[in-house]
mmCIF file of C-alpha atoms in Angstrom:
data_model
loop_
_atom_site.group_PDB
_atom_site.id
_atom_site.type_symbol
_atom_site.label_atom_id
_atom_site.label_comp_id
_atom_site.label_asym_id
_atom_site.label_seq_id
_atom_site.Cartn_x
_atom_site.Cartn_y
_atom_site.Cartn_z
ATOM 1 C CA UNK A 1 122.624 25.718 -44.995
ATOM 2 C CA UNK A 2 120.920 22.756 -45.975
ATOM 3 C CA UNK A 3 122.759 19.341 -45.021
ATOM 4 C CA UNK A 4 123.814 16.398 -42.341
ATOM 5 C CA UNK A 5 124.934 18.057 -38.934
ATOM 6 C CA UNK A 6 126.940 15.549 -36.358
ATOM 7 C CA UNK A 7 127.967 16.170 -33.177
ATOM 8 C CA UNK A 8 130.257 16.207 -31.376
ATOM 9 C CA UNK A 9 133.299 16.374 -33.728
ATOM 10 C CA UNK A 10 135.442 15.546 -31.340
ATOM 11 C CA UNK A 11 135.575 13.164 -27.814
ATOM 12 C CA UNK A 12 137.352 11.124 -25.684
ATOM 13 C CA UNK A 13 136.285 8.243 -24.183
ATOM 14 C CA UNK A 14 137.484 5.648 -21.396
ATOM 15 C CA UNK A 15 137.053 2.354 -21.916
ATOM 16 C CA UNK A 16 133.258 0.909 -20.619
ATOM 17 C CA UNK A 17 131.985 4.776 -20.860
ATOM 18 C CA UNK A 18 128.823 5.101 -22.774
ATOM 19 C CA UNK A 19 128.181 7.375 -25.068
ATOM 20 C CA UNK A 20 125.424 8.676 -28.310
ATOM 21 C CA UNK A 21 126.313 10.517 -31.440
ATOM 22 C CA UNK A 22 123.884 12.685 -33.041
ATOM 23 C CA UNK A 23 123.205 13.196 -36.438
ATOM 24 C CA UNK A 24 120.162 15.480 -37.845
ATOM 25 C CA UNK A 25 119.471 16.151 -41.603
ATOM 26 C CA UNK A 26 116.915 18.891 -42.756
ATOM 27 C CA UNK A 27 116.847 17.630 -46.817
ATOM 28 C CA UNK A 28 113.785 15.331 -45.766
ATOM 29 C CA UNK A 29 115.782 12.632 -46.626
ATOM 30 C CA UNK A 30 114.447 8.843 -46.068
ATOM 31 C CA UNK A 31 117.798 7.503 -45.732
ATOM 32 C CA UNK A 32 119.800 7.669 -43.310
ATOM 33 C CA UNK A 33 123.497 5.961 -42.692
ATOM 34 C CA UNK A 34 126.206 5.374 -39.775
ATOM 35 C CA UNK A 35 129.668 4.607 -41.179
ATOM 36 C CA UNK A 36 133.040 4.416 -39.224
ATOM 37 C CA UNK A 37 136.519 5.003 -41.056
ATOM 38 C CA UNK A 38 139.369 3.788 -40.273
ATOM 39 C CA UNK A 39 142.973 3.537 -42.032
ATOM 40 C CA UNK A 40 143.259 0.926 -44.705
ATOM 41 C CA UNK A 41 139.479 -0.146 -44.197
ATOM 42 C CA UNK A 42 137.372 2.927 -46.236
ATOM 43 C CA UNK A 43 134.048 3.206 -45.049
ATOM 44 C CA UNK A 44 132.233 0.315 -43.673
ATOM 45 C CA UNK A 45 128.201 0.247 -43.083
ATOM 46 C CA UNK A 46 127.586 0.503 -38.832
ATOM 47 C CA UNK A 47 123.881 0.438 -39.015
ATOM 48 C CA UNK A 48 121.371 2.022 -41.516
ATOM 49 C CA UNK A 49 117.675 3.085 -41.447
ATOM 50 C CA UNK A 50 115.935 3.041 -44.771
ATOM 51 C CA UNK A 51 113.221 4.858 -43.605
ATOM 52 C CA UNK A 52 111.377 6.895 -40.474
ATOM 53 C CA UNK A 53 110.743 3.737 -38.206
ATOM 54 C CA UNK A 54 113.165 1.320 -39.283
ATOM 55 C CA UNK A 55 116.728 0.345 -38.430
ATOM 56 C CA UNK A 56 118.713 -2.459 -39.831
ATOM 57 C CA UNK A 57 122.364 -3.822 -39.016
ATOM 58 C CA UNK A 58 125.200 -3.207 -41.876
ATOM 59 C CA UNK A 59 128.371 -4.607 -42.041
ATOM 60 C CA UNK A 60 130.181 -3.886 -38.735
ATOM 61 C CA UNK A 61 127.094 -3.471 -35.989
ATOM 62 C CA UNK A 62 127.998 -5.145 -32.792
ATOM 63 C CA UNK A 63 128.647 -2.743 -29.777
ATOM 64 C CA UNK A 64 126.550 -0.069 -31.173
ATOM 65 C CA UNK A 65 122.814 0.476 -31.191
ATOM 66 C CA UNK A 66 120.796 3.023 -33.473
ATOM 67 C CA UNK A 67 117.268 5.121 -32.746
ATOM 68 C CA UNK A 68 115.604 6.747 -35.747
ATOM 69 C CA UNK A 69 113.773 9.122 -33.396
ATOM 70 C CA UNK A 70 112.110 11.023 -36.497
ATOM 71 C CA UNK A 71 112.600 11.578 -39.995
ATOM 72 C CA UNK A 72 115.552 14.287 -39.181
ATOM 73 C CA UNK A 73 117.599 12.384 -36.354
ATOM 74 C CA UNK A 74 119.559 9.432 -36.324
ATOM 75 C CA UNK A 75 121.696 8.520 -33.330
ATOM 76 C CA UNK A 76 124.025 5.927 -32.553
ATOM 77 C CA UNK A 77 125.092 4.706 -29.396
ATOM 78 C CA UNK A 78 128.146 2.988 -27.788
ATOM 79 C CA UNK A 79 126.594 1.416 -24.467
ATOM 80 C CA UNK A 80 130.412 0.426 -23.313
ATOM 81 C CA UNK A 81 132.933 1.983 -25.243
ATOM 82 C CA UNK A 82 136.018 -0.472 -26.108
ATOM 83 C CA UNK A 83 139.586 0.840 -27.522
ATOM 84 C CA UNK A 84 138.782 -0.744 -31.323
ATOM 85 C CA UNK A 85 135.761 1.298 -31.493
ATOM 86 C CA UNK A 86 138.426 4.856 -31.946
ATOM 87 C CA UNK A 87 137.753 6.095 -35.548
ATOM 88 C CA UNK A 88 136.187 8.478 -37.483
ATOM 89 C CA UNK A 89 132.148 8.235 -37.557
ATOM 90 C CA UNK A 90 129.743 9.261 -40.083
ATOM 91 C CA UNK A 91 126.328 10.054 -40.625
ATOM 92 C CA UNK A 92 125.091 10.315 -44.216
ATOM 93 C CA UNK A 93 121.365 10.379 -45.398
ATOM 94 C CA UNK A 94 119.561 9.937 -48.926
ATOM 95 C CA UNK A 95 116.439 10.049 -50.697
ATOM 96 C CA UNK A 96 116.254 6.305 -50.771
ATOM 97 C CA UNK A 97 113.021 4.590 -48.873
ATOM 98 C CA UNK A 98 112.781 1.597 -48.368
ATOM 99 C CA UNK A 99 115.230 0.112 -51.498
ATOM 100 C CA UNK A 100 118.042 2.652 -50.330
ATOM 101 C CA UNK A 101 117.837 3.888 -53.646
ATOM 102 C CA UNK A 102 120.772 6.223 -54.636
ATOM 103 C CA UNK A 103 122.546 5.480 -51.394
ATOM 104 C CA UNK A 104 124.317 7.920 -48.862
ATOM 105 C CA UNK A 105 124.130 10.879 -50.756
ATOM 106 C CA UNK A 106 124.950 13.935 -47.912
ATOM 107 C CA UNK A 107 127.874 13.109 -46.010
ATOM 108 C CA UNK A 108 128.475 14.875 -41.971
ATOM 109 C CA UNK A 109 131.599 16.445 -41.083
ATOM 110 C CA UNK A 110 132.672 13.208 -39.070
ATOM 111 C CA UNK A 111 133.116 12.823 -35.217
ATOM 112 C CA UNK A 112 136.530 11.802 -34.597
ATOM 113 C CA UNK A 113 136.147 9.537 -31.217
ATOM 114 C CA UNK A 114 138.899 7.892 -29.212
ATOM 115 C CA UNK A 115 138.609 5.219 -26.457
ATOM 116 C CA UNK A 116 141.301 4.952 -24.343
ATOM 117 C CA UNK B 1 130.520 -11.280 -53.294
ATOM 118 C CA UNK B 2 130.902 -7.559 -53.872
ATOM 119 C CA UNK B 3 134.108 -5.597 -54.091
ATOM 120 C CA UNK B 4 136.024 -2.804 -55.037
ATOM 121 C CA UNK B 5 139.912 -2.019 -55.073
ATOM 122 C CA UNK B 6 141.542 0.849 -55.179
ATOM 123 C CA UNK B 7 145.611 1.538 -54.196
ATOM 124 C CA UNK B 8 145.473 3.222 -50.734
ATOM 125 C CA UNK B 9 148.382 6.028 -52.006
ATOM 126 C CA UNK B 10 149.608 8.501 -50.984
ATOM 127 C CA UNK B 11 149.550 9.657 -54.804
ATOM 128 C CA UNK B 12 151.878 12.630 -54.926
ATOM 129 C CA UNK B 13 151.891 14.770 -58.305
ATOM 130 C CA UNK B 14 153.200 18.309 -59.080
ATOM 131 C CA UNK B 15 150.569 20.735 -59.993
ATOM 132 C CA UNK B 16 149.567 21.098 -63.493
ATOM 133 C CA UNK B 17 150.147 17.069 -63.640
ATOM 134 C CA UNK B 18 147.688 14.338 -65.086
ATOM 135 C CA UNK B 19 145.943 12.334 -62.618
ATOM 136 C CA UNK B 20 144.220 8.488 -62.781
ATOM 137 C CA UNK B 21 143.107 6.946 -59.905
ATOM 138 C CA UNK B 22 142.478 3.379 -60.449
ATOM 139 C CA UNK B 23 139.566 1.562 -59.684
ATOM 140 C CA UNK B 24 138.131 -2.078 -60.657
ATOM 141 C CA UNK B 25 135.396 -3.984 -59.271
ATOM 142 C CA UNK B 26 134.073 -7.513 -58.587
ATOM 143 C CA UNK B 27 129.944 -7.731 -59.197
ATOM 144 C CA UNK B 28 127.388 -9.871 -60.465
ATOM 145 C CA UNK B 29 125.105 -7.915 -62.083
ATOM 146 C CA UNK B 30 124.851 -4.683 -63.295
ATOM 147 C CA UNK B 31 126.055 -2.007 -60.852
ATOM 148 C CA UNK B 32 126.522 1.318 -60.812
ATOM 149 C CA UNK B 33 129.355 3.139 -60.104
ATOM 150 C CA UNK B 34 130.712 6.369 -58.038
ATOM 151 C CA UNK B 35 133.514 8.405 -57.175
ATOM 152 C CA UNK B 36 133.301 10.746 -54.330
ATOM 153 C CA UNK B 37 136.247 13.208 -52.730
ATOM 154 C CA UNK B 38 136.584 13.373 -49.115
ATOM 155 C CA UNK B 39 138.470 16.996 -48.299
ATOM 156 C CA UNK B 40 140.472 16.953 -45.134
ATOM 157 C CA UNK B 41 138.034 17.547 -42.029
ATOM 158 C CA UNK B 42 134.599 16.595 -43.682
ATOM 159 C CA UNK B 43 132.684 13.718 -45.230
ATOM 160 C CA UNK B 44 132.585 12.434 -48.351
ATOM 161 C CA UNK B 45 130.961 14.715 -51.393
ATOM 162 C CA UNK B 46 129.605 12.789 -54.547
ATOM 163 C CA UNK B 47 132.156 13.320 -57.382
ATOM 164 C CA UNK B 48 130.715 12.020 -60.503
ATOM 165 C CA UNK B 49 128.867 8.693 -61.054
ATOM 166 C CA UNK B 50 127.875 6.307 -64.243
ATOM 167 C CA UNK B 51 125.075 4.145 -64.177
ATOM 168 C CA UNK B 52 125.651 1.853 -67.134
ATOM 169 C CA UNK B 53 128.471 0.258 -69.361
ATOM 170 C CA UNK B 54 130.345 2.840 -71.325
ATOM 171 C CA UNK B 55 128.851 5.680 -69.616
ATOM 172 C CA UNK B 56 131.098 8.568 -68.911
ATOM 173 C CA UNK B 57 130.780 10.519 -65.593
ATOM 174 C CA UNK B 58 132.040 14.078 -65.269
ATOM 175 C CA UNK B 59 132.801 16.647 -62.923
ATOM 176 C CA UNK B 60 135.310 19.804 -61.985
ATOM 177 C CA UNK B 61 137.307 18.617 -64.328
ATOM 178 C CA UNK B 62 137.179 14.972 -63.442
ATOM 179 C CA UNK B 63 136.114 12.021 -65.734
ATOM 180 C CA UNK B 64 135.948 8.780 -64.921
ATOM 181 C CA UNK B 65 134.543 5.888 -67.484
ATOM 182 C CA UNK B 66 132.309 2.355 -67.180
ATOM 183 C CA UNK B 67 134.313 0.088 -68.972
ATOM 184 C CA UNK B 68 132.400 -3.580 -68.186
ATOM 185 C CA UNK B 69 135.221 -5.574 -70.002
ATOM 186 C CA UNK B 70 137.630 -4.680 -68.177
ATOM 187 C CA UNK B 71 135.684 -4.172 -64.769
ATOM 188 C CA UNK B 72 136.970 -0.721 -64.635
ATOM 189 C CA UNK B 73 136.366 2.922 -63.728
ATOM 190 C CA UNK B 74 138.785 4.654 -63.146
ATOM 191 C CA UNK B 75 139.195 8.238 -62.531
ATOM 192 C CA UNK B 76 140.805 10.946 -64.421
ATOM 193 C CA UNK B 77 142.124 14.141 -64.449
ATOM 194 C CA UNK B 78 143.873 16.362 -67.272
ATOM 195 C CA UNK B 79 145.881 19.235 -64.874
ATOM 196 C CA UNK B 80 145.538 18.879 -61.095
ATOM 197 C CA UNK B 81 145.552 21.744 -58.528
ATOM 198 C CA UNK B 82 147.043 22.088 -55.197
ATOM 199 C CA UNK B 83 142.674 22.104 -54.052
ATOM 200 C CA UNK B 84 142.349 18.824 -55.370
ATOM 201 C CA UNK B 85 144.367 17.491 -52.727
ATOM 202 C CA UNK B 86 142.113 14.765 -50.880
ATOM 203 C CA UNK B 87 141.042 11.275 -50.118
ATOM 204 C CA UNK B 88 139.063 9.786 -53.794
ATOM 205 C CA UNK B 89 136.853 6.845 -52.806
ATOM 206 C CA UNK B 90 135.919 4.839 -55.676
ATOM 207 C CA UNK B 91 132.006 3.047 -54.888
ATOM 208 C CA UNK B 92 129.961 0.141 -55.867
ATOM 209 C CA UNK B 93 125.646 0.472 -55.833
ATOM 210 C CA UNK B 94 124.082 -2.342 -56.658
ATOM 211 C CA UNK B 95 120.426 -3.871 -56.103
ATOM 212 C CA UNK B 96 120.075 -6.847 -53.836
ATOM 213 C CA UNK B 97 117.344 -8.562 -51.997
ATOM 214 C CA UNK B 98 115.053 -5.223 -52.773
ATOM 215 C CA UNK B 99 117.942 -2.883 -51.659
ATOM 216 C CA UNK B 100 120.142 -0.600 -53.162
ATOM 217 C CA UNK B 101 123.519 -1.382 -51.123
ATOM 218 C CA UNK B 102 127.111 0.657 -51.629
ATOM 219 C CA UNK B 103 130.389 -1.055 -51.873
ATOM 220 C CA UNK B 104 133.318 1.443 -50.865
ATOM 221 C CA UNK B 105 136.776 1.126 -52.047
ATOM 222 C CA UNK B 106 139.652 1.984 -49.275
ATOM 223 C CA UNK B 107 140.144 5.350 -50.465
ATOM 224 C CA UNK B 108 143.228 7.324 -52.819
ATOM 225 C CA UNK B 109 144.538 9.685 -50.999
ATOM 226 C CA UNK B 110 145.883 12.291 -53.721
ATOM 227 C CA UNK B 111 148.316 15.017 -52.754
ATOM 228 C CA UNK B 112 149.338 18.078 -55.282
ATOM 229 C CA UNK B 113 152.325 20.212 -54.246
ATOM 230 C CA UNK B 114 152.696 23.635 -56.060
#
């Protein structure tokens, strides 16, 4: 089925481990999105890439780092992992280009990561 | 700036009962607006959406209306089901500096018991 894989969907981390979450969409999609989600706080923007060779800081980037490594993937990484990085992570993608137009549109299943 | 604010629930209704979710907004401009449902264990699914003032999204049974004067949309339902129990986000899209950019709410988490 068509859509936005993640993985893992689950993972534990210790504090200062590194770590990259994968996301692939096969929609051809533009746009793609990293979000966290945490209680009280909805979704807030990690980093986004508008299209295939560009990446761009949201709301909420420090401690992570993104690679668009093709049209399909977009991966973010946690070079030292720190206890207020546990929450929920999502990758969404979109039609978008390079205005983001219509937003995150396809939504991952989430990969829910803890750092103890 | 740009914001969006929604009560953070739980909502708990009987089956059968009617539903609104509110949702107002603070933008300059003229933004759209979306709601999407998050079902427990996956992301977020796009619910219904209106683009303009006095537009009227609609969806499964959900409706949700633009209403600029009162900087409002929020969402409705007329008999809710134990399967619409899930997290409603309520979303801001408006164009800045050459970008389209999202504005989420905190989420409405809406439980139905039979």
């Amino acid at each position: 089925n068509a859509g936005v894989t993640q993985t893992p969907k689950f993972q534990v981390l210790k504090t200062g481990q590194s770590m990259t979450l994968q996301c692939a969409q096969d929609m051809n999609h533009n746009s793609m999105y990293w979000y966290r989600q945490d209680p009280g706080m909805g979704l807030r923007l990690i980093y986004y890439s508008a299209s295939e060779g560009t990446t761009d800081k949201g709301e909420v980037p420090n401690g992570y780092n993104v690679s668009r490594l093709n049209k399909r993937e977009f991966s973010l990484r946690l070079e030292s992992a720190a206890p207020s990085q546990t929450s929920v992570y999502f990758c969404a993608s979109g039609v978008g280009g390079v205005t983001l137009r219509g937003g995150p549109q396809h939504f991952g299943d989430g990969t829910r990561l803890s750092i103890l | 700036g740009n914001s969006v604010t929604q009560m953070e629930g739980p909502v708990t209704l009987s089956e059968e009962a009617f539903l609104t979710i509110n949702c107002t907004y603070t933008a300059t401009g003229y933004p759209s607006l979306f709601w999407y449902v998050q079902y427990p264990g996956e992301g977020l699914q796009l619910l219904l959406k209106a683009t303009k003032a006095d537009d009227k999204g609609s969806n499964k049974g959900f409706e949700a209306t633009y209403r600029k004067e009162t900087t409002s949309f929020h969402l409705e339902k007329g008999s809710v089901q134990v399967s619409d129990s899930a997290v409603y986000f309520c979303a801001l899209f408006r164009n800045s500096g050459g970008y389209q950019k999202v504005t989420f709410g905190i989420g409405t988490k809406l439980q139905v018991i039979p």
